[in-house]
Structures are given as structure tokens and as C-alpha cells.
């Protein structure tokens, strides 16, 4: 096995590939590989700077660290969506293609059989298959491409707001994987908090009416201040001072025959 070298990891995957028949799958694979080639060339990444692995419904590219990841991201945010729109306009519904993409970086080694080995590569594959990225594409019917970048790519490239790679269009997410939570950044889609199970079926009950809290009344009676209570009986000559307790204004009719 070769020594691991630092590379940019670029992955593309076709949505709902397994639902197509053999003829449609063959066509989509050809379209995927051609689109990946055009995108990488548009980013200035020549064949000599790339190594490809075929994964059926997805393509994996190891890109030399000397190639610009900024140019790759700029191409993925502009060229690829435009190419997909043009391709799908000319295709029947069964031949239309929507893609998930991941750009990551890390150390990858190549074994004697040409296989790729590395935990950074494993993490990139987990991001590609993560539920939040699948939902981002599913919940954006007007878009044919959903892109996520790893934490290292965001910190090293995206957050610096290079031309054509606007940092404010990326949103932090945490993707679940069998290796634990993975931080990543999703382009153009800010997922909200998930509602609790069954929350959409529940009918909110009316909130109980609240009685207003009793409030103490203050009366100014010729220099006397009365807090709370009520004056009762016949009261004459109330002057200064402070009165508390069971006090009533006026005549208490119940004490008279």
C-alpha cells in the first residue's frame, strides 16, 4: 500500500438510481461520468491530477492537492447546476438526473489492487449518504443538485468568502453516521429542527383561561392611604393614617333590621 497523501475528495451520487431499469441506469451512468469530466475540466483540473473510482450510481475522484479546491467549488455552485438543468430539459422524466455532491479533504492511501484506504475518505462517503443531504435534495424540487462540504473544506476554503464561493450560503449541520455525528456544511439549505414524532397529527388543545391575579387597590382618602381591604359600616371622620384588613366603604345593610 502506498503512503497516504493529502487529496481533495470529490463525490457525486445519483438520486433514486436503483428505481430505474437497466437501460435507464446505463444512460444515467454515462451522463454522470461525462458531467464529472466536464466539471473538473471547467475547474482547471486535468486528467493527470485526478484518480477515479466507479461505484455504480456514484463517482469518486481523488484530486491532487495542487489543484484548486476553490475553483472546484466555484464550478460546482455554477457550472454543474446549469448543466443539470440543460440536461434534464432535454430528457424524459425517467432519464432525468438529480445529484448529491460532497467535497472533502484528507489523507488517502492506494493499495496494491488500486483500492482506496483512509478514514477521511470514509467520512466523506458517510456525508454523501447522510439523511440530511438526501433530504436537502428531496425538499428542493426546483433544484437538481445538493452539495455538502466537510468541516476541513469549510474552514480552509469556504469561510474565507472567495469570489464565487459565498460563505453565507453554507449552513452548519451535524450528520449522523455509524461512526458518530459528523459536522459538515450544507449549501443553500438551512434545515429547521425536526418536529417530534406525531406532532403533525396532534390537535392543539385550547389553553385554559387564566384568571387575572388579584391586585391591591390603593385609595387616597384625604391624606389617608388604604391598601387592600374594604371599608364596612358607617365610617365618619377618616383622616390621616394607614388602614389594613377587612375594611368596607359605605353602610353594611346586613347589620340592620
PDB file of C-alpha atoms in Angstrom:
ATOM      1  CA  UNK A   1       0.000   0.000   0.000  1.00  0.00           C
ATOM      2  CA  UNK A   2       1.218   3.480  -0.853  1.00  0.00           C
ATOM      3  CA  UNK A   3       1.846   6.096   1.791  1.00  0.00           C
ATOM      4  CA  UNK A   4      -1.265   8.231   2.381  1.00  0.00           C
ATOM      5  CA  UNK A   5      -1.182  11.582   0.626  1.00  0.00           C
ATOM      6  CA  UNK A   6      -3.324  14.646   1.110  1.00  0.00           C
ATOM      7  CA  UNK A   7      -6.036  14.947  -1.555  1.00  0.00           C
ATOM      8  CA  UNK A   8      -9.272  16.697  -2.310  1.00  0.00           C
ATOM      9  CA  UNK A   9     -12.077  14.133  -2.250  1.00  0.00           C
ATOM     10  CA  UNK A  10     -14.927  14.738  -4.694  1.00  0.00           C
ATOM     11  CA  UNK A  11     -18.037  12.531  -4.712  1.00  0.00           C
ATOM     12  CA  UNK A  12     -21.208  12.563  -6.839  1.00  0.00           C
ATOM     13  CA  UNK A  13     -24.219  10.291  -6.426  1.00  0.00           C
ATOM     14  CA  UNK A  14     -27.414   9.873  -8.475  1.00  0.00           C
ATOM     15  CA  UNK A  15     -30.720  10.190  -6.618  1.00  0.00           C
ATOM     16  CA  UNK A  16     -33.084   7.163  -6.821  1.00  0.00           C
ATOM     17  CA  UNK A  17     -30.741   5.262  -9.122  1.00  0.00           C
ATOM     18  CA  UNK A  18     -31.951   1.826  -8.000  1.00  0.00           C
ATOM     19  CA  UNK A  19     -35.528   2.659  -9.017  1.00  0.00           C
ATOM     20  CA  UNK A  20     -34.548   2.808 -12.730  1.00  0.00           C
ATOM     21  CA  UNK A  21     -34.388  -0.121 -15.117  1.00  0.00           C
ATOM     22  CA  UNK A  22     -31.135  -1.344 -16.640  1.00  0.00           C
ATOM     23  CA  UNK A  23     -31.361   0.803 -19.773  1.00  0.00           C
ATOM     24  CA  UNK A  24     -32.020   3.946 -17.755  1.00  0.00           C
ATOM     25  CA  UNK A  25     -29.216   3.144 -15.324  1.00  0.00           C
ATOM     26  CA  UNK A  26     -26.718   2.696 -18.158  1.00  0.00           C
ATOM     27  CA  UNK A  27     -27.743   6.040 -19.640  1.00  0.00           C
ATOM     28  CA  UNK A  28     -27.541   7.839 -16.291  1.00  0.00           C
ATOM     29  CA  UNK A  29     -24.084   6.415 -15.561  1.00  0.00           C
ATOM     30  CA  UNK A  30     -22.818   7.712 -18.874  1.00  0.00           C
ATOM     31  CA  UNK A  31     -24.328  11.143 -18.213  1.00  0.00           C
ATOM     32  CA  UNK A  32     -22.813  11.186 -14.706  1.00  0.00           C
ATOM     33  CA  UNK A  33     -19.283  10.416 -15.872  1.00  0.00           C
ATOM     34  CA  UNK A  34     -19.478  12.913 -18.731  1.00  0.00           C
ATOM     35  CA  UNK A  35     -20.753  15.634 -16.406  1.00  0.00           C
ATOM     36  CA  UNK A  36     -18.000  14.929 -13.855  1.00  0.00           C
ATOM     37  CA  UNK A  37     -15.360  15.160 -16.604  1.00  0.00           C
ATOM     38  CA  UNK A  38     -16.723  18.472 -17.917  1.00  0.00           C
ATOM     39  CA  UNK A  39     -16.999  19.928 -14.421  1.00  0.00           C
ATOM     40  CA  UNK A  40     -13.432  19.038 -13.466  1.00  0.00           C
ATOM     41  CA  UNK A  41     -12.073  20.392 -16.741  1.00  0.00           C
ATOM     42  CA  UNK A  42     -14.061  23.602 -16.223  1.00  0.00           C
ATOM     43  CA  UNK A  43     -12.359  23.883 -12.812  1.00  0.00           C
ATOM     44  CA  UNK A  44      -8.944  23.555 -14.474  1.00  0.00           C
ATOM     45  CA  UNK A  45      -8.311  20.056 -13.120  1.00  0.00           C
ATOM     46  CA  UNK A  46      -6.645  17.965 -15.809  1.00  0.00           C
ATOM     47  CA  UNK A  47      -6.791  14.177 -16.042  1.00  0.00           C
ATOM     48  CA  UNK A  48      -3.227  13.927 -14.740  1.00  0.00           C
ATOM     49  CA  UNK A  49      -4.352  15.460 -11.428  1.00  0.00           C
ATOM     50  CA  UNK A  50      -7.223  13.011 -10.880  1.00  0.00           C
ATOM     51  CA  UNK A  51      -7.855   9.408  -9.991  1.00  0.00           C
ATOM     52  CA  UNK A  52     -11.375   7.976 -10.462  1.00  0.00           C
ATOM     53  CA  UNK A  53     -13.241   5.106  -8.824  1.00  0.00           C
ATOM     54  CA  UNK A  54     -16.506   3.795 -10.287  1.00  0.00           C
ATOM     55  CA  UNK A  55     -19.148   2.972  -7.674  1.00  0.00           C
ATOM     56  CA  UNK A  56     -22.110   2.229  -9.960  1.00  0.00           C
ATOM     57  CA  UNK A  57     -24.540   5.021  -9.124  1.00  0.00           C
ATOM     58  CA  UNK A  58     -21.763   7.294  -7.891  1.00  0.00           C
ATOM     59  CA  UNK A  59     -18.347   8.534  -8.909  1.00  0.00           C
ATOM     60  CA  UNK A  60     -15.400   9.177  -6.597  1.00  0.00           C
ATOM     61  CA  UNK A  61     -12.465  11.373  -7.516  1.00  0.00           C
ATOM     62  CA  UNK A  62      -9.178  11.809  -5.700  1.00  0.00           C
ATOM     63  CA  UNK A  63      -7.765  15.145  -6.782  1.00  0.00           C
ATOM     64  CA  UNK A  64      -4.163  16.231  -6.363  1.00  0.00           C
ATOM     65  CA  UNK A  65      -3.673  18.748  -3.566  1.00  0.00           C
ATOM     66  CA  UNK A  66      -2.036  21.132  -6.047  1.00  0.00           C
ATOM     67  CA  UNK A  67      -5.384  21.576  -7.839  1.00  0.00           C
ATOM     68  CA  UNK A  68      -7.505  24.454  -6.587  1.00  0.00           C
ATOM     69  CA  UNK A  69     -10.408  23.380  -4.337  1.00  0.00           C
ATOM     70  CA  UNK A  70     -11.773  26.923  -4.635  1.00  0.00           C
ATOM     71  CA  UNK A  71     -12.065  26.556  -8.405  1.00  0.00           C
ATOM     72  CA  UNK A  72     -13.765  23.188  -7.908  1.00  0.00           C
ATOM     73  CA  UNK A  73     -16.330  24.640  -5.502  1.00  0.00           C
ATOM     74  CA  UNK A  74     -16.982  27.608  -7.785  1.00  0.00           C
ATOM     75  CA  UNK A  75     -17.663  25.194 -10.640  1.00  0.00           C
ATOM     76  CA  UNK A  76     -19.973  23.044  -8.521  1.00  0.00           C
ATOM     77  CA  UNK A  77     -22.031  26.077  -7.497  1.00  0.00           C
ATOM     78  CA  UNK A  78     -22.453  27.447 -11.026  1.00  0.00           C
ATOM     79  CA  UNK A  79     -21.487  25.112 -13.866  1.00  0.00           C
ATOM     80  CA  UNK A  80     -22.953  21.850 -12.539  1.00  0.00           C
ATOM     81  CA  UNK A  81     -26.466  23.185 -11.711  1.00  0.00           C
ATOM     82  CA  UNK A  82     -26.650  24.855 -15.132  1.00  0.00           C
ATOM     83  CA  UNK A  83     -25.528  21.669 -16.899  1.00  0.00           C
ATOM     84  CA  UNK A  84     -28.054  19.584 -14.994  1.00  0.00           C
ATOM     85  CA  UNK A  85     -30.890  21.963 -15.863  1.00  0.00           C
ATOM     86  CA  UNK A  86     -29.994  21.838 -19.547  1.00  0.00           C
ATOM     87  CA  UNK A  87     -29.630  18.043 -19.493  1.00  0.00           C
ATOM     88  CA  UNK A  88     -32.940  17.458 -17.740  1.00  0.00           C
ATOM     89  CA  UNK A  89     -34.829  19.810 -20.043  1.00  0.00           C
ATOM     90  CA  UNK A  90     -33.871  17.579 -22.950  1.00  0.00           C
ATOM     91  CA  UNK A  91     -34.602  14.302 -21.139  1.00  0.00           C
ATOM     92  CA  UNK A  92     -37.752  12.331 -20.454  1.00  0.00           C
ATOM     93  CA  UNK A  93     -38.860  12.079 -16.817  1.00  0.00           C
ATOM     94  CA  UNK A  94     -37.360   8.575 -16.489  1.00  0.00           C
ATOM     95  CA  UNK A  95     -33.974   9.804 -17.726  1.00  0.00           C
ATOM     96  CA  UNK A  96     -33.671  12.946 -15.624  1.00  0.00           C
ATOM     97  CA  UNK A  97     -30.805  13.077 -13.162  1.00  0.00           C
ATOM     98  CA  UNK A  98     -30.530  14.756  -9.765  1.00  0.00           C
ATOM     99  CA  UNK A  99     -27.273  14.611  -7.826  1.00  0.00           C
ATOM    100  CA  UNK A 100     -25.842  14.824  -4.329  1.00  0.00           C
ATOM    101  CA  UNK A 101     -22.261  16.005  -4.055  1.00  0.00           C
ATOM    102  CA  UNK A 102     -19.561  16.150  -1.392  1.00  0.00           C
ATOM    103  CA  UNK A 103     -16.226  17.921  -1.339  1.00  0.00           C
ATOM    104  CA  UNK A 104     -13.882  16.879   1.451  1.00  0.00           C
ATOM    105  CA  UNK A 105     -10.145  16.677   2.042  1.00  0.00           C
ATOM    106  CA  UNK A 106      -7.793  14.349   3.830  1.00  0.00           C
ATOM    107  CA  UNK A 107      -5.207  11.621   3.605  1.00  0.00           C
ATOM    108  CA  UNK A 108      -5.887   8.620   1.391  1.00  0.00           C
ATOM    109  CA  UNK A 109      -3.646   5.671   0.525  1.00  0.00           C
ATOM    110  CA  UNK A 110      -3.943   3.375  -2.504  1.00  0.00           C
ATOM    111  CA  UNK A 111      -3.413  -0.353  -2.015  1.00  0.00           C
ATOM    112  CA  UNK A 112      -1.866  -2.854  -4.433  1.00  0.00           C
ATOM    113  CA  UNK A 113      -5.214  -3.584  -6.108  1.00  0.00           C
ATOM    114  CA  UNK A 114      -5.994   0.069  -6.678  1.00  0.00           C
ATOM    115  CA  UNK A 115      -8.347   0.305  -3.700  1.00  0.00           C
ATOM    116  CA  UNK A 116      -8.512   3.466  -1.623  1.00  0.00           C
ATOM    117  CA  UNK A 117      -7.980   3.446   2.127  1.00  0.00           C
ATOM    118  CA  UNK A 118      -8.387   6.235   4.674  1.00  0.00           C
ATOM    119  CA  UNK A 119     -10.655   7.396   7.470  1.00  0.00           C
ATOM    120  CA  UNK A 120     -11.065  10.800   5.784  1.00  0.00           C
ATOM    121  CA  UNK A 121     -12.415   9.025   2.709  1.00  0.00           C
ATOM    122  CA  UNK A 122     -14.781   7.007   4.906  1.00  0.00           C
ATOM    123  CA  UNK A 123     -16.110  10.209   6.448  1.00  0.00           C
ATOM    124  CA  UNK A 124     -16.686  11.740   3.009  1.00  0.00           C
ATOM    125  CA  UNK A 125     -18.696   8.685   1.971  1.00  0.00           C
ATOM    126  CA  UNK A 126     -20.755   8.949   5.160  1.00  0.00           C
ATOM    127  CA  UNK A 127     -21.542  12.565   4.312  1.00  0.00           C
ATOM    128  CA  UNK A 128     -22.661  11.584   0.815  1.00  0.00           C
ATOM    129  CA  UNK A 129     -25.060   9.015   2.231  1.00  0.00           C
ATOM    130  CA  UNK A 130     -26.296  11.092   5.179  1.00  0.00           C
ATOM    131  CA  UNK A 131     -30.020  11.640   5.663  1.00  0.00           C
ATOM    132  CA  UNK A 132     -29.721  15.427   5.905  1.00  0.00           C
ATOM    133  CA  UNK A 133     -28.097  15.660   2.455  1.00  0.00           C
ATOM    134  CA  UNK A 134     -30.715  13.339   0.949  1.00  0.00           C
ATOM    135  CA  UNK A 135     -33.465  15.476   2.479  1.00  0.00           C
ATOM    136  CA  UNK A 136     -31.863  18.656   1.180  1.00  0.00           C
ATOM    137  CA  UNK A 137     -32.242  17.364  -2.382  1.00  0.00           C
ATOM    138  CA  UNK A 138     -35.672  15.853  -1.763  1.00  0.00           C
ATOM    139  CA  UNK A 139     -37.072  19.066  -0.278  1.00  0.00           C
ATOM    140  CA  UNK A 140     -35.802  21.293  -3.090  1.00  0.00           C
ATOM    141  CA  UNK A 141     -37.863  20.222  -6.121  1.00  0.00           C
ATOM    142  CA  UNK A 142     -36.702  23.219  -8.162  1.00  0.00           C
ATOM    143  CA  UNK A 143     -33.047  22.223  -7.795  1.00  0.00           C
ATOM    144  CA  UNK A 144     -31.206  19.238  -9.233  1.00  0.00           C
ATOM    145  CA  UNK A 145     -28.071  19.373  -7.097  1.00  0.00           C
ATOM    146  CA  UNK A 146     -27.359  19.395  -3.350  1.00  0.00           C
ATOM    147  CA  UNK A 147     -23.820  19.991  -2.110  1.00  0.00           C
ATOM    148  CA  UNK A 148     -22.157  19.454   1.270  1.00  0.00           C
ATOM    149  CA  UNK A 149     -18.574  20.144   2.262  1.00  0.00           C
ATOM    150  CA  UNK A 150     -16.593  18.732   5.145  1.00  0.00           C
ATOM    151  CA  UNK A 151     -15.566  20.797   8.134  1.00  0.00           C
ATOM    152  CA  UNK A 152     -11.964  20.935   6.874  1.00  0.00           C
ATOM    153  CA  UNK A 153     -13.024  22.280   3.463  1.00  0.00           C
ATOM    154  CA  UNK A 154     -15.273  24.870   5.074  1.00  0.00           C
ATOM    155  CA  UNK A 155     -12.547  26.073   7.445  1.00  0.00           C
ATOM    156  CA  UNK A 156      -9.810  26.001   4.819  1.00  0.00           C
ATOM    157  CA  UNK A 157     -11.712  27.456   1.852  1.00  0.00           C
ATOM    158  CA  UNK A 158     -15.378  28.357   2.183  1.00  0.00           C
ATOM    159  CA  UNK A 159     -15.320  30.590   5.263  1.00  0.00           C
ATOM    160  CA  UNK A 160     -12.833  32.938   3.567  1.00  0.00           C
ATOM    161  CA  UNK A 161     -15.581  34.010   1.147  1.00  0.00           C
ATOM    162  CA  UNK A 162     -13.615  33.690  -2.084  1.00  0.00           C
ATOM    163  CA  UNK A 163     -15.196  35.028  -5.265  1.00  0.00           C
ATOM    164  CA  UNK A 164     -17.907  32.671  -6.453  1.00  0.00           C
ATOM    165  CA  UNK A 165     -17.972  30.745  -3.150  1.00  0.00           C
ATOM    166  CA  UNK A 166     -20.191  32.810  -0.821  1.00  0.00           C
ATOM    167  CA  UNK A 167     -19.704  31.658   2.755  1.00  0.00           C
ATOM    168  CA  UNK A 168     -23.130  32.896   3.889  1.00  0.00           C
ATOM    169  CA  UNK A 169     -24.832  30.375   1.597  1.00  0.00           C
ATOM    170  CA  UNK A 170     -23.440  27.461   3.617  1.00  0.00           C
ATOM    171  CA  UNK A 171     -25.161  26.273   6.789  1.00  0.00           C
ATOM    172  CA  UNK A 172     -23.697  24.167   9.581  1.00  0.00           C
ATOM    173  CA  UNK A 173     -25.258  20.733  10.043  1.00  0.00           C
ATOM    174  CA  UNK A 174     -24.439  17.614  12.005  1.00  0.00           C
ATOM    175  CA  UNK A 175     -24.805  14.404  10.069  1.00  0.00           C
ATOM    176  CA  UNK A 176     -25.466  11.122  11.816  1.00  0.00           C
ATOM    177  CA  UNK A 177     -23.316   8.167  10.857  1.00  0.00           C
ATOM    178  CA  UNK A 178     -22.432   4.772  12.260  1.00  0.00           C
ATOM    179  CA  UNK A 179     -19.149   6.340  13.380  1.00  0.00           C
ATOM    180  CA  UNK A 180     -20.948   9.050  15.329  1.00  0.00           C
ATOM    181  CA  UNK A 181     -22.000  12.616  14.494  1.00  0.00           C
ATOM    182  CA  UNK A 182     -20.106  14.348  11.694  1.00  0.00           C
ATOM    183  CA  UNK A 183     -20.037  18.156  11.385  1.00  0.00           C
ATOM    184  CA  UNK A 184     -20.453  19.446   7.840  1.00  0.00           C
ATOM    185  CA  UNK A 185     -21.727  22.444   5.886  1.00  0.00           C
ATOM    186  CA  UNK A 186     -24.684  22.322   3.532  1.00  0.00           C
ATOM    187  CA  UNK A 187     -25.022  24.751   0.632  1.00  0.00           C
ATOM    188  CA  UNK A 188     -28.201  26.714   0.108  1.00  0.00           C
ATOM    189  CA  UNK A 189     -30.414  24.811   2.514  1.00  0.00           C
ATOM    190  CA  UNK A 190     -30.855  25.538   6.201  1.00  0.00           C
ATOM    191  CA  UNK A 191     -32.710  22.593   7.724  1.00  0.00           C
ATOM    192  CA  UNK A 192     -35.037  23.502  10.583  1.00  0.00           C
ATOM    193  CA  UNK A 193     -35.434  21.495  13.786  1.00  0.00           C
ATOM    194  CA  UNK A 194     -37.243  18.214  13.287  1.00  0.00           C
ATOM    195  CA  UNK A 195     -40.751  18.098  14.728  1.00  0.00           C
ATOM    196  CA  UNK A 196     -41.395  15.437  17.371  1.00  0.00           C
ATOM    197  CA  UNK A 197     -42.976  12.242  16.104  1.00  0.00           C
ATOM    198  CA  UNK A 198     -46.699  12.637  15.679  1.00  0.00           C
ATOM    199  CA  UNK A 199     -46.590  16.376  16.175  1.00  0.00           C
ATOM    200  CA  UNK A 200     -48.189  16.988  12.793  1.00  0.00           C
ATOM    201  CA  UNK A 201     -51.217  14.837  13.722  1.00  0.00           C
ATOM    202  CA  UNK A 202     -51.846  16.373  17.118  1.00  0.00           C
ATOM    203  CA  UNK A 203     -54.594  18.936  17.537  1.00  0.00           C
ATOM    204  CA  UNK A 204     -53.534  21.625  19.957  1.00  0.00           C
ATOM    205  CA  UNK A 205     -55.948  21.893  22.881  1.00  0.00           C
ATOM    206  CA  UNK A 206     -57.344  25.230  23.921  1.00  0.00           C
ATOM    207  CA  UNK A 207     -55.238  26.868  26.554  1.00  0.00           C
ATOM    208  CA  UNK A 208     -57.075  27.134  29.886  1.00  0.00           C
ATOM    209  CA  UNK A 209     -58.322  30.593  30.658  1.00  0.00           C
ATOM    210  CA  UNK A 210     -56.299  32.237  33.338  1.00  0.00           C
ATOM    211  CA  UNK A 211     -57.956  34.317  35.994  1.00  0.00           C
ATOM    212  CA  UNK A 212     -56.303  37.665  36.409  1.00  0.00           C
ATOM    213  CA  UNK A 213     -54.195  37.840  39.517  1.00  0.00           C
ATOM    214  CA  UNK A 214     -55.807  39.893  42.289  1.00  0.00           C
ATOM    215  CA  UNK A 215     -54.324  43.305  42.503  1.00  0.00           C
ATOM    216  CA  UNK A 216     -54.278  45.501  45.594  1.00  0.00           C
ATOM    217  CA  UNK A 217     -56.192  48.755  45.260  1.00  0.00           C
ATOM    218  CA  UNK A 218     -54.901  51.974  46.709  1.00  0.00           C
ATOM    219  CA  UNK A 219     -57.259  54.785  47.666  1.00  0.00           C
ATOM    220  CA  UNK A 220     -56.402  58.338  48.660  1.00  0.00           C
ATOM    221  CA  UNK A 221     -58.872  59.493  51.302  1.00  0.00           C
ATOM    222  CA  UNK A 222     -57.999  62.979  52.455  1.00  0.00           C
ATOM    223  CA  UNK A 223     -54.479  62.104  53.397  1.00  0.00           C
ATOM    224  CA  UNK A 224     -55.216  58.517  54.449  1.00  0.00           C
ATOM    225  CA  UNK A 225     -53.854  55.705  52.395  1.00  0.00           C
ATOM    226  CA  UNK A 226     -55.704  52.372  52.354  1.00  0.00           C
ATOM    227  CA  UNK A 227     -54.020  49.300  50.901  1.00  0.00           C
ATOM    228  CA  UNK A 228     -56.364  46.407  50.104  1.00  0.00           C
ATOM    229  CA  UNK A 229     -59.437  45.520  52.104  1.00  0.00           C
ATOM    230  CA  UNK A 230     -62.831  47.197  52.057  1.00  0.00           C
ATOM    231  CA  UNK A 231     -64.421  49.751  54.401  1.00  0.00           C
ATOM    232  CA  UNK A 232     -67.601  48.437  56.082  1.00  0.00           C
ATOM    233  CA  UNK A 233     -70.260  50.082  58.219  1.00  0.00           C
ATOM    234  CA  UNK A 234     -70.773  53.776  58.739  1.00  0.00           C
ATOM    235  CA  UNK A 235     -67.373  55.426  58.813  1.00  0.00           C
ATOM    236  CA  UNK A 236     -67.003  59.079  59.738  1.00  0.00           C
ATOM    237  CA  UNK A 237     -64.089  61.361  60.121  1.00  0.00           C
ATOM    238  CA  UNK A 238     -61.460  59.219  58.392  1.00  0.00           C
ATOM    239  CA  UNK A 239     -58.300  61.183  58.427  1.00  0.00           C
ATOM    240  CA  UNK A 240     -54.660  60.509  58.071  1.00  0.00           C
ATOM    241  CA  UNK A 241     -53.117  57.174  58.742  1.00  0.00           C
ATOM    242  CA  UNK A 242     -52.854  53.785  57.115  1.00  0.00           C
ATOM    243  CA  UNK A 243     -55.674  51.191  57.300  1.00  0.00           C
ATOM    244  CA  UNK A 244     -55.271  47.456  56.709  1.00  0.00           C
ATOM    245  CA  UNK A 245     -57.572  44.458  56.956  1.00  0.00           C
ATOM    246  CA  UNK A 246     -61.294  43.904  56.479  1.00  0.00           C
ATOM    247  CA  UNK A 247     -62.470  47.394  55.706  1.00  0.00           C
ATOM    248  CA  UNK A 248     -65.636  48.286  53.757  1.00  0.00           C
ATOM    249  CA  UNK A 249     -66.925  51.515  52.248  1.00  0.00           C
ATOM    250  CA  UNK A 250     -70.492  52.596  52.976  1.00  0.00           C
ATOM    251  CA  UNK A 251     -73.249  51.128  55.177  1.00  0.00           C
ATOM    252  CA  UNK A 252     -73.438  47.402  55.747  1.00  0.00           C
ATOM    253  CA  UNK A 253     -77.191  46.781  55.226  1.00  0.00           C
ATOM    254  CA  UNK A 254     -76.950  43.272  56.598  1.00  0.00           C
ATOM    255  CA  UNK A 255     -76.404  44.579  60.175  1.00  0.00           C
ATOM    256  CA  UNK A 256     -79.721  46.499  60.161  1.00  0.00           C
ATOM    257  CA  UNK A 257     -83.151  45.048  60.759  1.00  0.00           C
TER     258      UNK A 257
END
